[in-house]
Amino acid sequence: MPSPSRFLMVFLVLYGAMALLVGVNALVIGNTREYGDLDRLIEEQGRVKGLYRGLAHSFFEFRQRSYARRRPEVTIIGTSRSQEVKSYFFTRPFYNLGGPVYSPFQAGVLADKILMAAPPKTLIYVLELAPFCGKTDELDRRAQEWHADGGYSNRYWLVTRLLMEGRISVAQVFDLATGRISAGDDLFGISAALTGSGFGPDGSIYNFVRLREMATMDVPARFTQLFGLTDPSWSERCHLSRVAMNGIDAFVAKMHAVGTEVVLMLAPYPSKTLEGAARQNDDLGYLDEMRRELATKYPHHFFDFTDLRPLGANDCEFLDSAHGGEVAYMRMVNAAARDPLSPLHEVVDRAYLERAIEANAGRTMVADDDIGRRRPAMMALAEKLRCSR
Amino acid sequence: MLFNSTPFLFAFLPVSLLVFRLLFRHAPGWMVVLWLSLSSIFFYAQFIPLHLALFATSIAVNFTLGRRLADHPSRAVLAGGIVFNLGVLCVFKYTGFVIANLNTLTGLAIPDPGIVLPLALSFFTFQKIGYIIDVYRGGAPRYRFNDFLLFVMFFPQLLAGPIVHHATVMPQIANLSGKRWADPAGDLAIGLTFFCIGLFKKLGIADSVAPYGDFVFSGDAAAPDMLTAWIGAIAYTLQIYFDFSGYSDMAVGLGRMFGIRLPQNFLSPYRATSIIDFWRRWHVTLSAFLRDYLYLPLGGNRRGRFRRYANLWIVMLLGGLWHGAAWTFVAWGALHGFYLSVNHAWHAVRGRDNHPGRVERLAGWLLTVLAVVVAWVFFRAPDFATAGKVLLGMAGRNGIILPGAAAPFIDALPRLKAALDISTGGANHLATLGGGPVMLLSLPAAMIIALACPTAHQWLEDGAWRFGSYRFPLLAWHPTAAWAMALFALAAGSLAWQVNTVRFLYFQF
């Protein structure tokens, strides 16, 4: 048998290279304050009122633990199109659980995993349109699929993975590893360090990076950027999905059983998107059927905010073709709370929202809290981008 | 800190190995052994440090008992030692189980104290019982505490075996103490090879097929159809083998890196042509322990046929309960007790010297695999309701759902379609798992590896790669640069698979 020295030498060199990657990863994670216990991180985030956008911890787990600590009376669920709702809209403790719920099926699982342990008194469920498109079995199945944001990564290989997926450059890794880009006092996580954006202690998003991107494009360009990708149901000929409708009923019943009032809202689109959708598909009748059915079944609990123009909003209050900004959501929450029989009537700070909407019409971001006040340049940029078209 | 975790691979292992090798070269032998013991204690402390106190107490008691029994063999002391070890195991492992059953039987509401089972306690207990019995029988010399501590705590075998016998390991520890090690470099190369193979089996194969089994045995697959139920049951059959044998290979490899040769635990069990054969190949060190310390003391096969069957049942029922505190494990043990009894009865009818032909061996293999798969359903299912659901699915009670593409063929056979309740294009449960053909290919690939490839021991010790009855000298293992690269790629690829595969994206959050 040959001497094992060559075998061991080659193995050692390869192992050393791999260990180097692990070491670099450890430096990056350490410098961006992603190491260690998630509970301690959340506690520190709450103490300094900072932003979290990490990758080393499961996003679900972050949400779950934050929610459990806060035990809110009011919460909101949905996709990224529910994340702009902030705690200062409300008079009662609030936490934004937006992000991982795309279909009613997922809402049910979120209830099992997070909500049932500490049921809120009021829950806003921001509905997407696509799960209601039940043209074929395949689309019905799609209604049961999950939102792709919920994964987690092995933290020890996170940087390697991000590099391999082209989501981070070697230069950025170098800067993060050497501390040239650091998270700062109130930022937690790689993404927060790189973008300055993240989730506040109330779980809502502070998307400052989007604000900077918007500054580089004119208003129509914002809406062509994502259109077509956001909602495949715009181009499908669909019938109303019973899977989705039954899923809504099951979710509402489940939450009712633990004393939670559910408010259903259809997520908003800018007028450019709605006009584009109408041009693309002249058969959106299933959506009207869905609206009628939900309005009949859930009076004072269902609100159709697909089109915000009747509430005075304009497209400048949208970040892109699918995501409303903070003021757009202020309008929705305020409008739903005006109904005296709505569960939101008693928990929304309507006087504040009326003033804020009046003062900030045409803006995407208000951030009327410590996080916003610590970033005057960002608030000035939001003001500069304000428009009325 | 499992063997496949990054802290283990890139912090604990290199540091403990490097210091161990330096000490072996430059320090007295007792320091080498002590370092290995301290490393093992540190390794265990990474889980629940408080449990170390229990282990320390148990080690002290068993060492003292061993000394006492060596000097004055006493049946009472031995019985006390066995009661102590089993008592600790029962308190930590079975208290909740006993209370739950008492509550069910009597209608009481005794609260479950929620005792956490210390990791490795089941393996640890058997090892200690074997030791004190052997001392009592005069089969074990007096060991030094330093060596005994390492025998008990040696981290590669601590968590999940192989269950090592003191007679196998203590002489090797004595060799380390005496600084006798024939081929440290060669053992390192072989150890690394074992480890890489084990890592591949665990991460590359077991974890790839796991989602199918997990899904079918979870509450999400209500009433699985025949295809889904069989895929799930076979997936678990493969998962448990590759998971456990992969872990055993990693343990053997780690032992070898530190100069200790641990016994092999699996001998291609799914190639077995009878249940008796299966238990000679599956978890070999557990089978040996149960045979030597339970079956034979009960009388083995020396007291007539009926007593033999009864002994087999007792051994398998207790073996089932050892695996977990639930009636499903007992059912698994009972099934295997039944299988073994039938197998022995068949031998009695046919005559042991009968040489089965090819067809009979094939039939024996099929029957064995079927019996093993059915028994695994009880082992894996969280309760009897789920086991029943999966078994009914396997029996075709929920019909068969085929992919939509099969519709033209099935529609052409209306009588068959009706008779077997075949439908097409419906919501096949496994379709919701996604993954596509790559994931589905992992099942047959794993089957081929389990049935036709050599074990790591065979490959490394045979000097050739055997695929069935074919021999491939080119694939023989040698400590060459090419094999180093190939094995490293296998291990690194498995790690990358683990890192980049987001499993249970939804169900685990």
PDB file of C-alpha atoms in Angstrom, chain B residues 147-235:
ATOM      1  CA  ASP B 147      -8.784   4.371  30.959  1.00  0.00           C
ATOM      2  CA  PHE B 148     -12.269   3.473  32.197  1.00  0.00           C
ATOM      3  CA  LEU B 149     -13.361   7.078  31.856  1.00  0.00           C
ATOM      4  CA  LEU B 150     -12.242   7.156  28.247  1.00  0.00           C
ATOM      5  CA  PHE B 151     -13.893   3.802  27.508  1.00  0.00           C
ATOM      6  CA  VAL B 152     -17.194   5.201  28.717  1.00  0.00           C
ATOM      7  CA  MET B 153     -16.983   8.731  27.377  1.00  0.00           C
ATOM      8  CA  PHE B 154     -15.033   8.281  24.107  1.00  0.00           C
ATOM      9  CA  PHE B 155     -16.957  10.761  21.998  1.00  0.00           C
ATOM     10  CA  PRO B 156     -17.134   8.939  18.632  1.00  0.00           C
ATOM     11  CA  GLN B 157     -19.231   6.129  20.145  1.00  0.00           C
ATOM     12  CA  LEU B 158     -20.875   8.079  22.948  1.00  0.00           C
ATOM     13  CA  LEU B 159     -24.084   9.306  21.328  1.00  0.00           C
ATOM     14  CA  ALA B 160     -25.285   6.474  19.131  1.00  0.00           C
ATOM     15  CA  GLY B 161     -22.782   3.647  19.333  1.00  0.00           C
ATOM     16  CA  PRO B 162     -21.500   1.328  18.070  1.00  0.00           C
ATOM     17  CA  ILE B 163     -22.056  -0.226  21.509  1.00  0.00           C
ATOM     18  CA  VAL B 164     -18.480  -1.102  22.313  1.00  0.00           C
ATOM     19  CA  HIS B 165     -17.424  -3.940  24.529  1.00  0.00           C
ATOM     20  CA  HIS B 166     -14.722  -3.191  27.058  1.00  0.00           C
ATOM     21  CA  ALA B 167     -12.752  -6.187  25.797  1.00  0.00           C
ATOM     22  CA  THR B 168     -12.573  -4.544  22.373  1.00  0.00           C
ATOM     23  CA  VAL B 169     -11.639  -1.051  23.448  1.00  0.00           C
ATOM     24  CA  MET B 170      -9.685  -1.272  26.702  1.00  0.00           C
ATOM     25  CA  PRO B 171      -6.638  -3.012  25.188  1.00  0.00           C
ATOM     26  CA  GLN B 172      -6.516  -0.281  22.562  1.00  0.00           C
ATOM     27  CA  ILE B 173      -6.683   2.412  25.227  1.00  0.00           C
ATOM     28  CA  ALA B 174      -3.874   0.629  27.013  1.00  0.00           C
ATOM     29  CA  ASN B 175      -1.904   0.802  23.786  1.00  0.00           C
ATOM     30  CA  LEU B 176      -2.415   4.553  23.647  1.00  0.00           C
ATOM     31  CA  SER B 177      -1.333   4.833  27.273  1.00  0.00           C
ATOM     32  CA  GLY B 178       1.742   2.823  26.391  1.00  0.00           C
ATOM     33  CA  LYS B 179       2.296   4.968  23.306  1.00  0.00           C
ATOM     34  CA  ARG B 180       1.971   1.966  21.006  1.00  0.00           C
ATOM     35  CA  TRP B 181       0.373   2.772  17.655  1.00  0.00           C
ATOM     36  CA  ALA B 182       1.504   0.923  14.568  1.00  0.00           C
ATOM     37  CA  ASP B 183       0.413   3.277  11.813  1.00  0.00           C
ATOM     38  CA  PRO B 184      -0.901   6.682  12.914  1.00  0.00           C
ATOM     39  CA  ALA B 185      -0.736   8.182   9.406  1.00  0.00           C
ATOM     40  CA  GLY B 186      -2.413   5.192   7.760  1.00  0.00           C
ATOM     41  CA  ASP B 187      -5.140   5.165  10.391  1.00  0.00           C
ATOM     42  CA  LEU B 188      -5.722   8.865   9.844  1.00  0.00           C
ATOM     43  CA  ALA B 189      -6.186   8.295   6.110  1.00  0.00           C
ATOM     44  CA  ILE B 190      -8.531   5.358   6.695  1.00  0.00           C
ATOM     45  CA  GLY B 191     -10.381   7.282   9.402  1.00  0.00           C
ATOM     46  CA  LEU B 192     -10.917  10.236   7.100  1.00  0.00           C
ATOM     47  CA  THR B 193     -12.189   7.909   4.399  1.00  0.00           C
ATOM     48  CA  PHE B 194     -14.682   6.274   6.756  1.00  0.00           C
ATOM     49  CA  PHE B 195     -15.782   9.693   7.918  1.00  0.00           C
ATOM     50  CA  CYS B 196     -16.321  11.038   4.393  1.00  0.00           C
ATOM     51  CA  ILE B 197     -18.369   7.988   3.432  1.00  0.00           C
ATOM     52  CA  GLY B 198     -20.443   8.332   6.572  1.00  0.00           C
ATOM     53  CA  LEU B 199     -21.010  12.021   5.926  1.00  0.00           C
ATOM     54  CA  PHE B 200     -22.185  11.227   2.404  1.00  0.00           C
ATOM     55  CA  LYS B 201     -24.522   8.507   3.636  1.00  0.00           C
ATOM     56  CA  LYS B 202     -26.021  10.789   6.252  1.00  0.00           C
ATOM     57  CA  LEU B 203     -26.248  14.081   4.371  1.00  0.00           C
ATOM     58  CA  GLY B 204     -26.232  13.005   0.751  1.00  0.00           C
ATOM     59  CA  ILE B 205     -28.559  10.024   0.966  1.00  0.00           C
ATOM     60  CA  ALA B 206     -30.500   9.848   4.246  1.00  0.00           C
ATOM     61  CA  ASP B 207     -31.418  13.522   4.266  1.00  0.00           C
ATOM     62  CA  SER B 208     -32.333  13.418   0.566  1.00  0.00           C
ATOM     63  CA  VAL B 209     -34.913  10.691   0.970  1.00  0.00           C
ATOM     64  CA  ALA B 210     -36.133  11.872   4.372  1.00  0.00           C
ATOM     65  CA  PRO B 211     -38.784  14.373   3.196  1.00  0.00           C
ATOM     66  CA  TYR B 212     -40.862  11.620   1.579  1.00  0.00           C
ATOM     67  CA  GLY B 213     -41.013   9.591   4.762  1.00  0.00           C
ATOM     68  CA  ASP B 214     -41.492  12.629   6.959  1.00  0.00           C
ATOM     69  CA  PHE B 215     -44.394  13.806   4.870  1.00  0.00           C
ATOM     70  CA  VAL B 216     -46.232  10.505   4.778  1.00  0.00           C
ATOM     71  CA  PHE B 217     -45.790   9.954   8.520  1.00  0.00           C
ATOM     72  CA  SER B 218     -46.797  13.471   9.438  1.00  0.00           C
ATOM     73  CA  GLY B 219     -50.380  14.518   9.897  1.00  0.00           C
ATOM     74  CA  ASP B 220     -50.324  16.371   6.575  1.00  0.00           C
ATOM     75  CA  ALA B 221     -50.769  13.351   4.358  1.00  0.00           C
ATOM     76  CA  ALA B 222     -54.317  12.420   5.259  1.00  0.00           C
ATOM     77  CA  ALA B 223     -55.102   8.912   4.030  1.00  0.00           C
ATOM     78  CA  PRO B 224     -52.196   8.448   1.609  1.00  0.00           C
ATOM     79  CA  ASP B 225     -52.897   6.550  -1.570  1.00  0.00           C
ATOM     80  CA  MET B 226     -51.045   3.319  -2.278  1.00  0.00           C
ATOM     81  CA  LEU B 227     -48.208   4.874  -4.249  1.00  0.00           C
ATOM     82  CA  THR B 228     -47.622   7.628  -1.732  1.00  0.00           C
ATOM     83  CA  ALA B 229     -47.763   5.265   1.242  1.00  0.00           C
ATOM     84  CA  TRP B 230     -45.244   2.844  -0.290  1.00  0.00           C
ATOM     85  CA  ILE B 231     -42.893   5.622  -1.327  1.00  0.00           C
ATOM     86  CA  GLY B 232     -43.059   7.042   2.182  1.00  0.00           C
ATOM     87  CA  ALA B 233     -42.469   3.688   3.877  1.00  0.00           C
ATOM     88  CA  ILE B 234     -39.590   2.766   1.571  1.00  0.00           C
ATOM     89  CA  ALA B 235     -38.097   6.235   1.955  1.00  0.00           C
TER      90      ALA B 235
END
